[in-house]
Amino acid sequence: MDNRPIGIFDSGIGGLTVFKEIRALLPNEDLIYFGDTARVPYGSKSVQVIRNFSSEIAAFLSLQNVKMLVIACNTASALALSSLRTETSLPVIGVIDPGVRAAVKIAGDGPVGVIGTRATIKSGAYQDRIIRLRCNLKVLARACPLLVPIVEENLMNSDIARMALNMYLSDFKKQEVSSLILACTHYPLLKTLINEYFEGKTRLIDSACETACEVKEVLHARRINSCATSAGRETFFVSDSPEAFSEIATDFLGRPIAGECFLHSWQSEN
Ligand code: DGL
């Protein structure tokens, strides 16, 4: 048993989709969330910059005495998971493997689709892992850079969102993808519209749900789950504008944040 908190981080606010699923599965665990709101987006940044930012956040969370690190950000998971694993002795969980396993399991004869940020898709991290699990499975991957700003502007149910999905997903529809991995923190908020677009014929894999299941499994396997019986505490750190974060967090969590939100400024930003 280990009552230390679980550390979860993202490039900004989107990782709250993962936080929400972890909270739902593990109501008694203390959770610390770090959103790098001063440096978001990661999806258009270079590999080295994404790795450096991720290392800084992991070091910060380690100082908060977390027992596990969850990289809620798909871009950081794609580019920094293996480097972070060499830098810390804590268990580090990314969002890619859980999503890939779920997609391959239900793929049938495929093809499997993946949508994410430019950096995630360019890294090939999803494509490589899918092929490693089933080498004959066809994978279609596409970067959808407009979807993050659409969600952040709260345009989830707008004509703009429909037009963007139509533009990005038409090939997936033509090729009748059996499952589509929503490989970005923000995309679960577009699930209803994406489902509508595919008329329910394509299974959507929500990396957030799959990752929460993996977190639960690892806690149990390592016997580091909390023995608390009361509701777990929630603490938030952001690198810019805690007020703006708290406001928009409601859209991602479906409720206001429960704990306090603190500002953590990077030295270079001061
Ligand atoms: N959190 C990022 C991801 O899941 C999306 C936002 C960004 O580009 O930083 O890939």
Coordinates of C-alpha atoms and ligand atoms in Angstrom, one line a residue:
M1 CA 0.0 0.0 0.0
D2 CA 1.2 3.5 -0.9
N3 CA -0.7 6.6 -0.1
R4 CA 1.5 9.0 -2.1
P5 CA -0.3 10.8 -5.0
I6 CA -0.3 9.8 -8.7
G7 CA 1.3 12.5 -10.8
I8 CA -0.4 13.2 -14.2
F9 CA 0.9 15.8 -16.7
D10 CA 0.0 17.3 -20.0
S11 CA 1.0 20.1 -22.2
G12 CA -2.0 22.1 -20.9
I13 CA -5.6 21.5 -20.1
G14 CA -6.5 18.5 -22.4
G15 CA -4.9 15.9 -20.1
L16 CA -7.9 16.5 -17.8
T17 CA -9.7 13.9 -20.0
V18 CA -7.2 11.4 -18.7
F19 CA -7.4 12.8 -15.2
K20 CA -11.2 12.4 -15.3
E21 CA -11.1 8.7 -16.2
I22 CA -8.4 8.0 -13.6
R23 CA -10.5 9.7 -11.0
A24 CA -13.6 7.7 -12.0
L25 CA -11.7 4.4 -11.7
L26 CA -9.7 5.3 -8.6
P27 CA -11.8 7.5 -6.3
N28 CA -9.6 7.2 -3.3
E29 CA -6.2 8.0 -4.9
D30 CA -4.7 11.5 -4.4
L31 CA -4.0 13.0 -7.7
I32 CA -1.6 15.8 -8.7
Y33 CA -2.1 17.3 -12.2
F34 CA 0.5 19.5 -14.0
G35 CA -0.7 21.4 -17.1
D36 CA 2.1 23.2 -18.9
T37 CA -0.2 26.1 -20.0
A38 CA 2.6 28.5 -20.6
R39 CA 4.2 26.3 -23.2
V40 CA 1.3 24.6 -24.9
P41 CA 0.9 23.4 -27.7
Y42 CA 3.5 20.6 -27.8
G43 CA 2.0 19.2 -31.0
S44 CA 3.9 21.6 -33.2
K45 CA 7.2 21.6 -31.4
S46 CA 10.4 19.7 -32.1
V47 CA 11.4 16.3 -30.5
Q48 CA 14.1 17.8 -28.3
V49 CA 11.9 20.6 -27.0
I50 CA 9.1 18.1 -26.1
R51 CA 11.6 15.9 -24.3
N52 CA 13.2 18.8 -22.4
F53 CA 9.7 20.1 -21.3
S54 CA 8.6 16.6 -20.3
S55 CA 11.8 16.0 -18.2
E56 CA 11.3 19.3 -16.4
I57 CA 7.7 18.4 -15.5
A58 CA 8.7 14.8 -14.4
A59 CA 11.4 16.3 -12.1
F60 CA 8.9 18.8 -10.7
L61 CA 6.3 16.0 -10.0
S62 CA 9.0 13.8 -8.4
L63 CA 9.7 16.6 -6.0
Q64 CA 6.0 16.5 -5.1
N65 CA 6.7 12.9 -3.9
V66 CA 4.4 11.1 -6.5
K67 CA 4.4 7.3 -6.7
M68 CA 3.8 7.1 -10.4
L69 CA 3.9 9.3 -13.5
V70 CA 1.2 9.3 -16.1
I71 CA 1.9 11.2 -19.3
A72 CA -1.6 12.2 -20.3
C73 CA -0.3 14.0 -23.4
N74 CA -0.2 11.9 -26.5
T75 CA 2.6 14.1 -28.0
A76 CA 4.8 13.8 -24.9
S77 CA 4.0 10.0 -24.7
A78 CA 5.0 9.6 -28.4
L79 CA 8.3 11.5 -28.0
A80 CA 9.4 11.4 -24.4
L81 CA 8.1 8.1 -22.8
S82 CA 11.3 6.1 -23.3
S83 CA 13.6 9.0 -22.3
L84 CA 11.6 9.6 -19.1
R85 CA 11.8 5.9 -18.2
T86 CA 15.5 6.2 -18.2
E87 CA 15.5 9.3 -16.0
T88 CA 13.3 8.0 -13.1
S89 CA 12.8 4.9 -11.1
L90 CA 9.1 5.6 -10.8
P91 CA 6.7 3.7 -13.0
V92 CA 5.9 5.8 -16.1
I93 CA 2.7 5.2 -18.0
G94 CA 2.0 6.8 -21.4
V95 CA -1.3 6.9 -23.3
I96 CA -0.1 5.1 -26.4
D97 CA 0.2 1.4 -25.5
P98 CA -3.2 1.2 -23.8
G99 CA -4.9 2.7 -26.8
V100 CA -3.0 0.6 -29.3
R101 CA -3.8 -2.6 -27.5
A102 CA -7.5 -1.8 -27.4
A103 CA -7.6 -0.9 -31.1
V104 CA -5.7 -4.0 -32.3
K105 CA -7.9 -6.3 -30.1
I106 CA -11.1 -5.2 -31.9
A107 CA -9.6 -4.4 -35.3
G108 CA -10.7 -7.6 -37.1
D109 CA -9.2 -7.3 -40.6
G110 CA -8.7 -3.5 -40.1
P111 CA -7.7 -1.0 -41.3
V112 CA -7.0 0.9 -38.1
G113 CA -7.0 4.7 -38.1
V114 CA -5.0 7.1 -35.9
I115 CA -5.6 10.8 -35.5
G116 CA -3.4 13.1 -33.5
T117 CA -1.2 16.2 -33.5
R118 CA 1.5 16.7 -36.1
A119 CA 4.3 15.7 -33.8
T120 CA 2.5 12.5 -32.7
I121 CA 1.7 11.4 -36.2
K122 CA 5.2 12.3 -37.5
S123 CA 6.8 10.3 -34.7
G124 CA 5.2 7.1 -36.1
A125 CA 4.9 6.0 -32.4
Y126 CA 1.3 4.7 -32.9
Q127 CA 1.9 3.2 -36.3
D128 CA 5.1 1.3 -35.2
R129 CA 3.4 -0.1 -32.1
I130 CA 0.3 -1.3 -34.1
I131 CA 2.5 -3.0 -36.7
R132 CA 4.6 -4.6 -33.9
L133 CA 1.4 -6.2 -32.5
R134 CA -0.1 -7.2 -35.8
C135 CA 2.3 -6.8 -38.7
N136 CA -0.3 -7.3 -41.4
L137 CA -2.7 -4.7 -40.1
K138 CA -3.1 -1.7 -42.4
V139 CA -2.7 1.6 -40.5
L140 CA -4.0 5.0 -41.7
A141 CA -2.7 8.0 -39.8
R142 CA -3.4 11.7 -40.1
A143 CA -2.5 14.8 -38.2
C144 CA -5.5 17.0 -37.5
P145 CA -4.1 20.3 -36.2
L146 CA -7.3 22.3 -36.3
L147 CA -9.1 20.0 -33.8
V148 CA -7.3 21.2 -30.6
P149 CA -8.1 24.9 -31.1
I150 CA -11.7 24.0 -32.0
V151 CA -12.1 22.2 -28.7
E152 CA -10.3 24.9 -26.7
E153 CA -12.7 27.5 -28.3
N154 CA -15.6 25.4 -27.1
L155 CA -16.8 24.8 -30.7
M156 CA -17.4 21.1 -30.2
N157 CA -20.9 21.2 -31.6
S158 CA -20.4 23.7 -34.4
D159 CA -20.4 23.7 -38.2
I160 CA -16.7 24.5 -38.1
A161 CA -16.1 21.3 -36.2
R162 CA -18.2 19.3 -38.7
M163 CA -16.3 20.8 -41.6
A164 CA -12.9 20.0 -40.1
L165 CA -13.9 16.4 -39.3
N166 CA -15.2 16.0 -42.9
M167 CA -11.9 17.3 -44.2
Y168 CA -9.7 15.1 -42.0
L169 CA -11.8 11.9 -41.9
S170 CA -13.0 11.4 -45.4
D171 CA -10.2 9.0 -46.3
F172 CA -10.9 7.0 -43.1
K173 CA -14.5 6.7 -44.1
K174 CA -13.7 5.7 -47.7
Q175 CA -11.3 3.0 -46.5
E176 CA -13.8 1.8 -43.9
V177 CA -11.5 1.9 -40.9
S178 CA -12.7 -0.6 -38.3
S179 CA -11.4 1.4 -35.3
L180 CA -10.1 4.9 -34.9
I181 CA -7.7 5.8 -32.1
L182 CA -8.3 9.3 -30.8
A183 CA -4.6 10.0 -30.2
C184 CA -4.9 13.4 -28.6
T185 CA -6.1 14.6 -25.2
H186 CA -8.7 16.9 -26.8
Y187 CA -10.4 14.5 -29.2
P188 CA -12.6 12.6 -26.7
L189 CA -14.6 15.8 -26.5
L190 CA -15.4 15.4 -30.2
K191 CA -16.5 11.8 -29.8
T192 CA -20.2 12.4 -30.4
L193 CA -19.6 14.3 -33.6
I194 CA -17.0 11.8 -34.8
N195 CA -19.4 9.0 -34.1
E196 CA -22.1 10.8 -36.1
Y197 CA -19.7 11.2 -39.0
F198 CA -19.0 7.5 -39.1
E199 CA -22.7 6.7 -38.5
G200 CA -21.6 4.5 -35.6
K201 CA -19.8 2.1 -38.0
T202 CA -16.3 2.8 -36.7
R203 CA -15.2 2.0 -33.1
L204 CA -13.6 4.9 -31.4
I205 CA -10.8 4.2 -29.1
D206 CA -10.5 6.7 -26.3
S207 CA -6.9 6.6 -25.0
A208 CA -8.0 8.3 -21.8
C209 CA -10.3 5.4 -20.7
E210 CA -7.7 2.8 -21.7
T211 CA -4.9 4.6 -19.9
A212 CA -7.0 4.8 -16.7
C213 CA -7.4 1.0 -16.8
E214 CA -3.7 0.5 -17.2
V215 CA -3.0 2.8 -14.2
K216 CA -5.3 0.8 -12.1
E217 CA -3.7 -2.5 -13.2
V218 CA -0.1 -1.2 -12.5
L219 CA -1.1 0.1 -9.1
H220 CA -2.5 -3.4 -8.2
A221 CA 0.3 -5.4 -9.8
R222 CA 3.0 -3.4 -7.9
R223 CA 0.8 -3.2 -4.7
I224 CA 1.1 0.5 -4.5
N225 CA -2.5 1.4 -4.4
S226 CA -3.8 3.7 -1.7
C227 CA -5.5 2.2 1.4
A228 CA -7.5 5.4 2.0
T229 CA -11.3 5.1 2.2
S230 CA -12.1 8.8 1.8
A231 CA -12.3 10.6 -1.5
G232 CA -8.8 11.3 -2.9
R233 CA -7.4 14.9 -2.8
E234 CA -6.9 16.8 -6.1
T235 CA -4.1 19.4 -6.6
F236 CA -3.4 21.2 -9.8
F237 CA -0.3 23.1 -11.0
V238 CA -0.2 25.1 -14.2
S239 CA 2.7 27.2 -15.6
D240 CA 0.4 30.1 -16.6
S241 CA -3.1 31.5 -15.7
P242 CA -4.6 29.3 -13.0
E243 CA -7.8 31.3 -13.3
A244 CA -8.2 30.6 -17.1
F245 CA -7.3 26.9 -16.4
S246 CA -9.9 26.6 -13.7
E247 CA -12.6 28.1 -15.9
I248 CA -12.1 25.9 -19.0
A249 CA -11.4 22.8 -16.9
T250 CA -15.1 22.5 -16.3
D251 CA -15.6 21.6 -20.0
F252 CA -13.0 18.9 -19.8
L253 CA -14.0 17.4 -16.4
G254 CA -17.8 18.0 -16.7
R255 CA -17.5 19.6 -13.3
P256 CA -15.5 22.4 -11.7
I257 CA -12.0 21.3 -10.3
A258 CA -12.2 20.2 -6.7
G259 CA -8.8 21.1 -5.4
E260 CA -6.6 24.2 -5.4
C261 CA -4.8 25.3 -8.6
F262 CA -1.3 26.7 -8.1
L263 CA 1.0 28.6 -10.5
H264 CA 4.4 27.1 -11.1
S265 CA 6.5 29.4 -13.2
W266 CA 9.5 28.0 -15.1
Q267 CA 12.6 30.1 -14.4
S268 CA 13.0 30.9 -18.1
E269 CA 9.5 32.4 -18.2
N270 CA 10.2 34.8 -15.3
Ligands
DGL1 N1 -1.9 17.3 -25.3 C1 -1.6 17.3 -26.7 C2 -1.7 15.8 -27.1 O1 -2.4 15.0 -26.6 C3 -2.5 18.2 -27.5 C4 -2.2 19.7 -27.3 C5 -0.8 20.1 -27.7 O2 -0.5 20.1 -28.9 O3 0.0 20.3 -26.8 O4 -1.1 15.5 -28.1

